[in-house]
Amino acid sequence: MTSSEPIGFLLDGQIDWSQIEAALAPLRLVTEPDDGTVPFRLLDCHDQLLRGSGRVLLEFDAALALFAGKEAPLRQAAASDGDFPADLPDGPIRSLTQDLFPLRCFLTLARGVLRSTTLRVVDEETKTQLRGEVLQVEGEAGGAVTLVLLKPLRGYDRAPAAMAAGLREQGAGPVDAERVFAALAPEVQPYVAKPKTTFTGQETAFDVAVETMSNYIAVARANEAGVIADLDTEFLHDYRVALRKLRSVLSLFKGVFGAVQTAELKAALSDLMQPTGRVRDLDVYLMERADYDARVPEHLRPGLSVMFDAFAAERADAQAALANHLNSKAYHTVISELEAQFAHPEGFIRGAASGVSADRYARKLIWKRYRKICKIAARIHDDTPDEEVHELRIACKKFRYLVEFFAPLFAGKSAKRIIKRMKLLQDNLGAFNDYAVQQQALLRFVETHPAMTGRRGVEAALSIGALIALLDQGQRAERARVMESFDRFNSPEARAEIKALCHPEEAAA
């Protein structure tokens, strides 16, 4: 840090100026408060990625200010319209947030008023030795923090040192996101899309299944309001992933719950998932619009507008239906009953495997799923039907879910390394599947949609036909990479690590 860069401090409550003046003597403090207060908003996305990285983003006076630790704050103009990073004018905060969460909108996590005060520290000759800014921030919830940003001037070391000492005497430290949230947004809990199961070493397979299910029901519920309000597409994505993981627990943890209850739970979760599918499909198509346009020649792009206009109109209707579903009494009855069922699992009829130790159950199940992946991959060649490639994708997804569920059980970072190796293969298989599904959907659109009539329909058919041909090329390229990706995932080193994780007694021998 150079002497001209700001130094940031955070303290709870209001600053005691008399203590600062005593610490600075014989230097003198000059403060110039702005007239009155201005409203502020504490911003982050639903994932709270700024908070998680130790950052605090405030909006006030039509500007944004981002604070983090001892770093110099970032400032830029706020958006005049829109709630996404892309809606911001060019600036450092736009760049940072677009990298962190391009698909998520900003949410207001706290409101209140803010008073800004500029300060100077001068000597007996009234020469300025230090400049700074003080932001006194009071939240609607009643808490308050003070941010002090000091800008030392070259050649003057005593003033910033004395000011820092006076601030530390009042409990000031580096800007800390958790302290800010505790004061301004005490009711806002961190959001975790992938909650970890807690292990003490005494758990059974039943214990892990119940806690995992309870965790992901909570994740689904944490996204309901965002799906209903249609704030951004990731609320629905996270909601669906949570439901998918709930269903995976039921299919993977065989013998843990009674057969009748397992079937009932699967049916209930399928009913919850069903109304979400079409909205998510349309979200994906609409988010891919720029990529689709870029794939076809420029003179064919107007034809794609017919399809995208139809998708946008259908999505509006499908989203309204989904919001009604999530607001319905029937939905709340089902999800509340599921919540209560896993909060009080003593009512479950347990299966034959329910009492098996979590450690033994996990290692056996992960090894079984790994061997299934290898068996499916061994059958894949250039002429293998698409369905078998899709079968490999599903097997990989279930394997990864298992490793994630049980990761805290294993010492070291072997589980994280296995998941990381799996990601490239899953990305490859996911892209292959997306290309296949999109081609089928576009063909159905051409064959059945009312918009495909008249001159514009012919124009759209030509454009969509060209796009389908390009998607087919993409699918073929991804297919050619499947075995290459699998070989990277299943390297000798990876095989040895998975075997050591699942059969530690053999590795130790």
Coordinates of C-alpha atoms in Angstrom, one line a residue:
M1 CA 0.0 0.0 0.0
T2 CA 1.3 3.4 -0.9
S3 CA 0.9 6.4 1.3
S4 CA -1.8 7.8 -1.0
E5 CA -4.1 4.8 -0.8
P6 CA -7.1 4.8 1.6
I7 CA -7.0 2.7 4.8
G8 CA -10.3 1.4 5.8
F9 CA -11.6 0.8 9.4
L10 CA -15.0 -0.4 10.7
L11 CA -16.4 0.1 14.1
D12 CA -19.7 -0.8 15.7
G13 CA -22.0 2.0 16.5
Q14 CA -21.0 5.7 16.4
I15 CA -17.5 7.1 16.5
D16 CA -16.3 9.0 19.7
W17 CA -14.7 12.1 18.3
S18 CA -13.3 13.2 21.7
Q19 CA -11.1 10.0 21.8
I20 CA -9.9 10.7 18.3
E21 CA -9.0 14.3 19.2
A22 CA -7.1 13.1 22.3
A23 CA -5.1 10.5 20.3
L24 CA -4.2 13.1 17.7
A25 CA -3.1 15.9 20.0
P26 CA -1.3 18.3 19.4
L27 CA -2.6 17.8 15.8
R28 CA -6.1 19.1 15.3
L29 CA -9.1 17.3 13.7
V30 CA -11.3 19.3 11.3
T31 CA -14.6 17.6 10.3
E32 CA -17.2 18.8 7.7
P33 CA -20.4 16.8 7.9
D34 CA -22.7 16.8 4.9
D35 CA -26.1 18.3 5.2
G36 CA -28.5 15.7 6.6
T37 CA -28.7 12.0 5.8
V38 CA -29.3 10.0 2.7
P39 CA -31.0 6.6 2.3
F40 CA -28.7 3.6 1.7
R41 CA -29.2 0.0 0.6
L42 CA -27.0 -2.9 1.5
L43 CA -26.8 -5.0 -1.7
D44 CA -25.7 -8.6 -2.6
C45 CA -27.1 -11.4 -4.6
H46 CA -29.1 -14.3 -3.2
D47 CA -26.0 -16.5 -2.9
Q48 CA -24.4 -13.6 -0.9
L49 CA -21.2 -14.0 -2.8
L50 CA -20.0 -10.5 -1.8
R51 CA -20.6 -11.3 1.8
G52 CA -18.9 -14.7 1.5
S53 CA -15.8 -13.0 0.0
G54 CA -15.7 -10.4 2.8
R55 CA -17.1 -7.6 0.8
V56 CA -19.8 -5.0 1.6
L57 CA -21.7 -3.2 -1.2
L58 CA -23.6 0.0 -0.3
E59 CA -25.7 2.1 -2.6
F60 CA -26.3 5.8 -1.7
D61 CA -26.4 9.1 -3.5
A62 CA -26.9 7.3 -6.9
A63 CA -23.5 5.7 -6.5
L64 CA -22.1 2.3 -5.3
A65 CA -19.3 1.8 -2.9
L66 CA -17.7 -1.6 -2.3
F67 CA -15.6 -2.1 0.8
A68 CA -13.4 -5.1 1.7
G69 CA -10.9 -5.5 4.5
K70 CA -8.1 -3.0 4.3
E71 CA -8.4 -2.6 0.5
A72 CA -9.2 0.7 -1.1
P73 CA -12.9 1.0 -1.7
L74 CA -14.3 0.7 -5.2
R75 CA -16.8 3.3 -6.3
Q76 CA -18.9 3.9 -9.4
A77 CA -22.3 5.1 -10.5
A78 CA -25.3 3.0 -9.7
A79 CA -27.7 1.7 -12.4
S80 CA -30.4 4.0 -13.6
D81 CA -32.6 1.0 -14.4
G82 CA -32.3 -2.7 -14.0
D83 CA -31.2 -5.0 -11.1
F84 CA -28.4 -7.0 -12.7
P85 CA -24.6 -6.4 -12.8
A86 CA -24.9 -6.0 -16.6
D87 CA -27.3 -3.1 -16.0
L88 CA -24.6 -1.0 -14.2
P89 CA -22.6 1.6 -16.1
D90 CA -19.0 0.6 -16.9
G91 CA -16.9 0.6 -13.8
P92 CA -15.0 -1.6 -11.4
I93 CA -18.0 -2.8 -9.4
R94 CA -19.8 -3.8 -12.6
S95 CA -16.7 -5.8 -13.7
L96 CA -16.3 -7.5 -10.4
T97 CA -20.0 -8.4 -9.9
Q98 CA -20.4 -9.6 -13.5
D99 CA -17.5 -12.0 -12.9
L100 CA -19.0 -13.2 -9.6
F101 CA -22.7 -13.6 -10.4
P102 CA -23.6 -12.7 -14.0
L103 CA -27.0 -14.4 -13.8
R104 CA -28.0 -13.2 -10.4
C105 CA -29.8 -9.9 -9.6
F106 CA -28.9 -7.5 -6.8
L107 CA -31.1 -7.9 -3.7
T108 CA -31.7 -5.3 -1.0
L109 CA -30.7 -7.0 2.2
A110 CA -30.9 -3.9 4.5
R111 CA -32.0 -0.3 4.3
G112 CA -31.4 2.8 6.4
V113 CA -29.8 6.2 6.4
L114 CA -26.3 7.3 6.0
R115 CA -24.4 10.4 7.0
S116 CA -21.1 11.3 5.3
T117 CA -18.4 13.4 7.0
T118 CA -15.1 14.5 5.5
L119 CA -12.2 15.0 7.8
R120 CA -8.8 16.5 7.8
V121 CA -6.0 16.4 10.3
V122 CA -3.9 19.6 10.4
D123 CA -0.9 20.8 12.3
E124 CA -0.3 24.1 14.1
E125 CA 0.4 25.7 10.8
T126 CA -3.0 24.4 9.5
K127 CA -1.1 22.2 7.0
T128 CA -3.2 19.1 6.1
Q129 CA -1.4 15.9 7.1
L130 CA -4.3 13.4 6.6
R131 CA -7.6 13.3 4.7
G132 CA -10.5 11.0 5.1
E133 CA -14.1 10.2 5.0
V134 CA -16.5 8.9 7.6
L135 CA -19.7 7.1 6.8
Q136 CA -22.1 6.7 9.7
V137 CA -24.6 4.0 8.7
E138 CA -27.8 3.3 10.6
G139 CA -30.0 0.4 9.6
E140 CA -33.7 0.2 9.9
A141 CA -33.3 -2.7 12.2
G142 CA -31.6 -0.4 14.7
G143 CA -28.0 -1.4 14.4
A144 CA -25.3 1.0 13.3
V145 CA -21.7 0.9 12.0
T146 CA -19.2 3.5 11.1
L147 CA -16.8 3.2 8.1
V148 CA -13.7 5.4 8.3
L149 CA -11.6 5.7 5.1
L150 CA -8.3 7.4 5.6
K151 CA -6.2 8.8 2.8
P152 CA -2.6 9.3 4.1
L153 CA -0.6 12.1 2.4
R154 CA 3.0 11.4 1.4
G155 CA 5.6 12.4 3.9
Y156 CA 3.2 12.5 6.9
D157 CA 3.2 9.3 9.0
R158 CA 2.3 10.5 12.5
A159 CA -1.3 11.6 11.7
P160 CA -2.5 8.3 10.1
A161 CA -0.8 6.3 12.9
A162 CA -2.4 8.4 15.6
M163 CA -5.8 8.3 13.9
A164 CA -5.5 4.5 13.6
A165 CA -4.6 4.1 17.2
G166 CA -7.6 6.2 18.3
L167 CA -9.9 4.1 16.2
R168 CA -8.5 0.8 17.5
E169 CA -9.1 2.0 21.1
Q170 CA -12.8 2.2 20.1
G171 CA -12.7 -1.4 18.8
A172 CA -12.3 -0.5 15.1
G173 CA -10.7 -3.1 12.8
P174 CA -10.6 -3.8 9.1
V175 CA -13.9 -3.7 7.2
D176 CA -15.6 -7.1 8.1
A177 CA -18.7 -8.1 6.1
E178 CA -20.0 -10.3 9.0
R179 CA -19.8 -7.4 11.5
V180 CA -21.7 -5.2 9.0
F181 CA -24.4 -7.8 8.4
A182 CA -24.7 -8.5 12.2
A183 CA -25.4 -4.8 12.7
L184 CA -27.5 -3.8 9.7
A185 CA -29.1 -7.1 8.6
P186 CA -29.2 -9.4 11.7
E187 CA -32.1 -11.4 10.3
V188 CA -30.4 -12.3 7.0
Q189 CA -28.7 -15.7 7.3
P190 CA -26.0 -16.8 4.8
Y191 CA -27.5 -18.8 2.0
V192 CA -25.8 -22.2 1.2
A193 CA -26.9 -24.0 -1.9
K194 CA -24.9 -27.1 -1.0
P195 CA -25.2 -27.6 2.7
K196 CA -22.8 -30.0 4.3
T197 CA -23.9 -32.9 6.5
T198 CA -22.3 -32.9 10.0
F199 CA -20.5 -36.1 11.0
T200 CA -19.4 -37.1 14.5
G201 CA -18.5 -40.7 13.6
Q202 CA -21.6 -42.2 15.2
E203 CA -24.1 -41.7 12.3
T204 CA -26.0 -44.4 10.5
A205 CA -27.1 -44.4 6.9
F206 CA -30.5 -43.3 8.1
D207 CA -29.1 -40.3 10.0
V208 CA -27.3 -39.1 6.9
A209 CA -30.3 -39.6 4.6
V210 CA -32.6 -37.7 7.0
E211 CA -30.2 -34.8 7.6
T212 CA -29.4 -34.5 3.8
M213 CA -33.1 -34.5 3.0
S214 CA -33.9 -31.9 5.7
N215 CA -31.0 -29.7 4.4
Y216 CA -32.2 -29.7 0.8
I217 CA -35.9 -29.1 1.7
A218 CA -34.6 -26.0 3.4
V219 CA -32.7 -25.0 0.3
A220 CA -35.8 -25.4 -1.9
R221 CA -37.8 -23.3 0.5
A222 CA -35.2 -20.6 0.6
N223 CA -35.7 -20.1 -3.1
E224 CA -39.5 -20.1 -3.2
A225 CA -40.0 -16.4 -2.9
G226 CA -37.4 -15.6 -5.6
V227 CA -39.1 -18.1 -8.0
I228 CA -42.6 -16.6 -7.3
A229 CA -41.3 -13.0 -7.8
D230 CA -39.3 -14.1 -10.8
L231 CA -36.3 -12.1 -9.7
D232 CA -33.7 -14.1 -11.6
T233 CA -33.4 -17.5 -13.3
E234 CA -31.1 -18.9 -10.7
F235 CA -33.8 -19.1 -8.0
L236 CA -35.6 -21.7 -10.1
H237 CA -32.4 -23.5 -11.0
D238 CA -31.4 -23.9 -7.3
Y239 CA -35.0 -24.9 -6.4
R240 CA -34.9 -27.6 -9.0
V241 CA -31.4 -28.8 -8.1
A242 CA -32.6 -29.1 -4.4
L243 CA -35.6 -31.2 -5.4
R244 CA -33.4 -33.3 -7.7
K245 CA -31.0 -34.0 -4.9
L246 CA -33.9 -35.0 -2.6
R247 CA -35.0 -37.5 -5.2
S248 CA -31.4 -38.8 -5.6
V249 CA -31.2 -39.5 -1.9
L250 CA -34.3 -41.7 -2.2
S251 CA -32.9 -43.6 -5.2
L252 CA -29.3 -43.9 -4.0
F253 CA -29.9 -44.7 -0.3
K254 CA -31.6 -48.0 -1.0
G255 CA -32.9 -49.9 2.0
V256 CA -32.7 -47.0 4.3
F257 CA -36.4 -46.1 4.3
G258 CA -39.3 -48.4 4.1
A259 CA -40.4 -49.3 0.6
V260 CA -43.9 -47.8 0.9
Q261 CA -42.7 -44.5 2.3
T262 CA -39.9 -44.3 -0.3
A263 CA -42.5 -44.7 -3.1
E264 CA -44.7 -42.0 -1.4
L265 CA -41.8 -39.6 -1.1
K266 CA -40.7 -40.1 -4.7
A267 CA -44.2 -39.4 -5.9
A268 CA -44.6 -36.3 -3.8
L269 CA -41.2 -34.9 -5.0
S270 CA -42.1 -35.7 -8.7
D271 CA -45.3 -33.8 -8.2
L272 CA -43.4 -30.8 -6.8
M273 CA -40.8 -30.9 -9.7
Q274 CA -43.3 -31.3 -12.6
P275 CA -44.6 -27.7 -12.7
T276 CA -41.1 -26.3 -12.9
G277 CA -39.8 -28.0 -16.0
R278 CA -41.2 -25.9 -18.8
V279 CA -40.2 -22.6 -17.2
R280 CA -36.6 -23.8 -16.8
D281 CA -36.5 -25.1 -20.4
L282 CA -37.7 -21.7 -21.7
D283 CA -35.2 -19.9 -19.4
V284 CA -32.4 -21.8 -21.0
Y285 CA -33.5 -21.1 -24.5
L286 CA -34.0 -17.4 -23.8
M287 CA -30.6 -17.2 -22.1
E288 CA -29.0 -18.8 -25.1
R289 CA -30.4 -16.3 -27.5
A290 CA -27.2 -14.4 -28.1
D291 CA -25.3 -17.6 -28.7
Y292 CA -28.0 -18.9 -31.1
D293 CA -27.9 -15.7 -33.0
A294 CA -24.2 -15.8 -33.3
R295 CA -24.3 -19.4 -34.6
V296 CA -26.4 -18.6 -37.7
P297 CA -25.6 -16.3 -40.6
E298 CA -26.7 -12.7 -40.1
H299 CA -29.4 -12.9 -42.8
L300 CA -31.1 -15.8 -40.9
R301 CA -31.2 -14.1 -37.5
P302 CA -34.6 -12.3 -38.0
G303 CA -36.2 -15.7 -38.5
L304 CA -35.1 -16.8 -35.0
S305 CA -37.0 -13.8 -33.6
V306 CA -40.3 -15.7 -34.3
M307 CA -39.2 -18.5 -32.1
F308 CA -37.9 -16.3 -29.3
D309 CA -41.0 -14.1 -29.3
A310 CA -43.1 -17.3 -28.9
F311 CA -40.8 -18.6 -26.2
A312 CA -41.0 -15.3 -24.3
A313 CA -44.8 -15.3 -24.4
E314 CA -45.1 -18.9 -23.4
R315 CA -42.6 -18.3 -20.5
A316 CA -44.8 -15.5 -19.2
D317 CA -47.8 -17.8 -19.0
A318 CA -45.7 -20.7 -17.6
Q319 CA -44.1 -18.5 -14.9
A320 CA -47.5 -17.2 -13.8
A321 CA -48.8 -20.8 -13.5
L322 CA -45.7 -21.8 -11.5
A323 CA -46.1 -18.8 -9.1
N324 CA -49.8 -19.8 -8.6
H325 CA -48.7 -23.3 -7.8
L326 CA -46.1 -22.2 -5.3
N327 CA -48.6 -19.9 -3.7
S328 CA -51.3 -22.5 -3.5
K329 CA -52.6 -24.1 -0.3
A330 CA -52.0 -27.6 -1.8
Y331 CA -48.3 -26.8 -2.4
H332 CA -47.8 -25.4 1.1
T333 CA -49.5 -28.5 2.6
V334 CA -47.2 -30.9 0.8
I335 CA -43.9 -29.0 1.4
S336 CA -44.7 -28.3 5.0
E337 CA -45.5 -32.0 5.6
L338 CA -42.2 -33.0 4.1
E339 CA -40.4 -30.4 6.2
A340 CA -42.1 -31.8 9.4
Q341 CA -41.5 -35.4 8.4
F342 CA -37.7 -34.9 8.2
A343 CA -37.6 -32.6 11.2
H344 CA -39.2 -35.4 13.3
P345 CA -37.9 -38.6 11.6
E346 CA -39.0 -40.9 14.4
G347 CA -42.2 -41.5 12.4
F348 CA -40.3 -43.2 9.6
I349 CA -40.5 -46.9 9.0
R350 CA -36.8 -47.9 8.6
G351 CA -35.5 -50.2 6.0
A352 CA -33.0 -53.0 6.4
A353 CA -29.9 -50.8 5.7
S354 CA -31.0 -47.9 8.0
G355 CA -28.8 -49.0 10.9
V356 CA -25.6 -49.5 8.9
S357 CA -22.8 -47.1 9.9
A358 CA -22.6 -44.1 7.6
D359 CA -18.9 -44.7 7.0
R360 CA -19.3 -48.3 5.8
Y361 CA -22.5 -47.5 3.8
A362 CA -20.9 -44.5 2.1
R363 CA -17.7 -46.3 1.0
K364 CA -19.7 -49.3 -0.3
L365 CA -22.2 -47.2 -2.2
I366 CA -19.6 -44.8 -3.8
W367 CA -17.5 -47.8 -5.0
K368 CA -20.6 -49.4 -6.4
R369 CA -21.6 -46.3 -8.3
Y370 CA -18.0 -45.8 -9.5
R371 CA -17.9 -49.3 -10.9
K372 CA -21.3 -48.6 -12.7
I373 CA -19.8 -45.6 -14.4
C374 CA -16.8 -47.6 -15.6
K375 CA -19.1 -50.4 -16.9
I376 CA -21.3 -47.9 -18.9
A377 CA -18.2 -46.1 -20.2
A378 CA -16.7 -49.4 -21.4
R379 CA -19.7 -49.9 -23.8
I380 CA -19.5 -46.5 -25.4
H381 CA -18.0 -46.3 -29.0
D382 CA -18.6 -44.2 -32.1
D383 CA -21.9 -45.9 -32.9
T384 CA -23.3 -46.1 -29.3
P385 CA -26.9 -44.8 -29.2
D386 CA -27.4 -41.4 -27.6
E387 CA -29.4 -43.1 -24.8
E388 CA -26.4 -44.9 -23.5
V389 CA -24.4 -41.7 -23.4
H390 CA -27.2 -40.1 -21.5
E391 CA -27.1 -43.1 -19.1
L392 CA -23.5 -42.3 -18.4
R393 CA -24.4 -38.7 -17.7
I394 CA -27.0 -39.7 -15.1
A395 CA -24.7 -42.2 -13.5
C396 CA -22.0 -39.5 -13.2
K397 CA -24.5 -37.1 -11.7
K398 CA -25.5 -39.6 -9.0
F399 CA -21.9 -40.5 -8.3
R400 CA -21.0 -36.9 -7.8
Y401 CA -24.1 -36.3 -5.5
L402 CA -23.0 -39.2 -3.4
V403 CA -19.4 -37.9 -3.0
E404 CA -20.8 -34.5 -2.1
F405 CA -23.2 -35.9 0.5
F406 CA -20.5 -37.8 2.2
A407 CA -17.5 -35.6 1.6
P408 CA -17.2 -34.3 5.2
L409 CA -16.9 -37.9 6.3
F410 CA -13.5 -38.4 4.6
A411 CA -10.3 -36.9 5.9
G412 CA -8.1 -34.8 3.6
K413 CA -9.1 -33.5 0.3
S414 CA -9.6 -36.7 -1.7
A415 CA -13.3 -36.2 -2.0
K416 CA -12.8 -32.6 -3.4
R417 CA -10.2 -33.9 -5.9
I418 CA -12.6 -36.6 -7.1
I419 CA -15.4 -34.0 -7.5
K420 CA -13.1 -31.7 -9.4
R421 CA -12.0 -34.5 -11.8
M422 CA -15.6 -35.4 -12.4
K423 CA -16.6 -31.8 -13.3
L424 CA -15.0 -31.8 -16.7
L425 CA -16.6 -35.1 -17.7
Q426 CA -20.0 -33.8 -16.4
D427 CA -19.6 -30.6 -18.3
N428 CA -18.9 -32.6 -21.5
L429 CA -21.8 -34.9 -21.0
G430 CA -24.1 -32.0 -20.0
A431 CA -23.3 -30.1 -23.2
F432 CA -23.9 -33.3 -25.2
N433 CA -27.3 -33.7 -23.6
D434 CA -28.2 -30.0 -24.0
Y435 CA -27.5 -30.2 -27.7
A436 CA -29.6 -33.3 -28.1
V437 CA -32.6 -31.9 -26.1
Q438 CA -32.4 -28.5 -27.8
Q439 CA -32.5 -30.1 -31.3
Q440 CA -35.6 -32.2 -30.3
A441 CA -37.3 -29.1 -28.9
L442 CA -36.6 -27.0 -31.9
L443 CA -37.9 -29.7 -34.2
R444 CA -41.1 -29.9 -32.2
F445 CA -41.5 -26.2 -32.4
V446 CA -41.2 -26.2 -36.2
E447 CA -43.6 -29.1 -36.5
T448 CA -46.3 -28.0 -34.1
H449 CA -46.2 -24.3 -33.1
P450 CA -48.9 -22.0 -34.4
A451 CA -46.3 -19.3 -35.1
M452 CA -44.8 -21.5 -37.9
T453 CA -47.3 -20.3 -40.5
G454 CA -47.3 -17.8 -43.4
R455 CA -44.2 -16.0 -44.7
R456 CA -42.7 -15.4 -41.2
G457 CA -43.1 -19.1 -40.5
V458 CA -41.2 -20.1 -43.6
E459 CA -38.5 -17.6 -42.7
A460 CA -38.3 -19.0 -39.1
A461 CA -38.2 -22.6 -40.4
L462 CA -35.1 -21.8 -42.5
S463 CA -33.4 -20.1 -39.6
I464 CA -34.3 -22.9 -37.1
G465 CA -33.2 -25.5 -39.6
A466 CA -29.8 -23.9 -39.9
L467 CA -29.6 -23.7 -36.1
I468 CA -30.5 -27.4 -35.7
A469 CA -27.7 -28.4 -38.1
L470 CA -25.2 -26.4 -36.1
L471 CA -26.4 -27.9 -32.8
D472 CA -26.0 -31.3 -34.4
Q473 CA -22.4 -30.5 -35.2
G474 CA -21.9 -29.4 -31.6
Q475 CA -23.4 -32.6 -30.3
R476 CA -21.1 -34.7 -32.5
A477 CA -18.0 -32.7 -31.3
E478 CA -19.0 -33.3 -27.6
R479 CA -19.6 -37.0 -28.3
A480 CA -16.1 -37.3 -29.7
R481 CA -14.8 -35.9 -26.5
V482 CA -16.7 -38.1 -24.1
M483 CA -14.2 -41.0 -23.9
E484 CA -11.3 -38.5 -23.8
S485 CA -13.0 -36.8 -20.8
F486 CA -13.7 -40.1 -19.2
D487 CA -10.1 -41.2 -19.5
R488 CA -9.0 -38.0 -17.8
F489 CA -11.5 -38.6 -15.0
N490 CA -10.5 -42.2 -14.7
S491 CA -6.7 -41.9 -14.8
P492 CA -4.6 -44.4 -12.9
E493 CA -4.1 -41.8 -10.2
A494 CA -7.9 -41.1 -9.9
R495 CA -8.7 -44.8 -9.8
A496 CA -6.2 -45.3 -7.0
E497 CA -7.6 -42.4 -5.0
I498 CA -11.2 -43.6 -5.4
K499 CA -10.2 -47.1 -4.3
A500 CA -8.2 -45.8 -1.3
L501 CA -11.3 -43.8 -0.3
C502 CA -13.7 -46.7 -0.6
H503 CA -11.3 -49.5 0.6
P504 CA -8.9 -47.9 3.1
E505 CA -8.1 -51.2 4.6
E506 CA -6.6 -52.4 1.3
A507 CA -4.6 -49.2 0.8
A508 CA -3.1 -49.5 4.3
A509 CA -2.1 -53.1 3.8

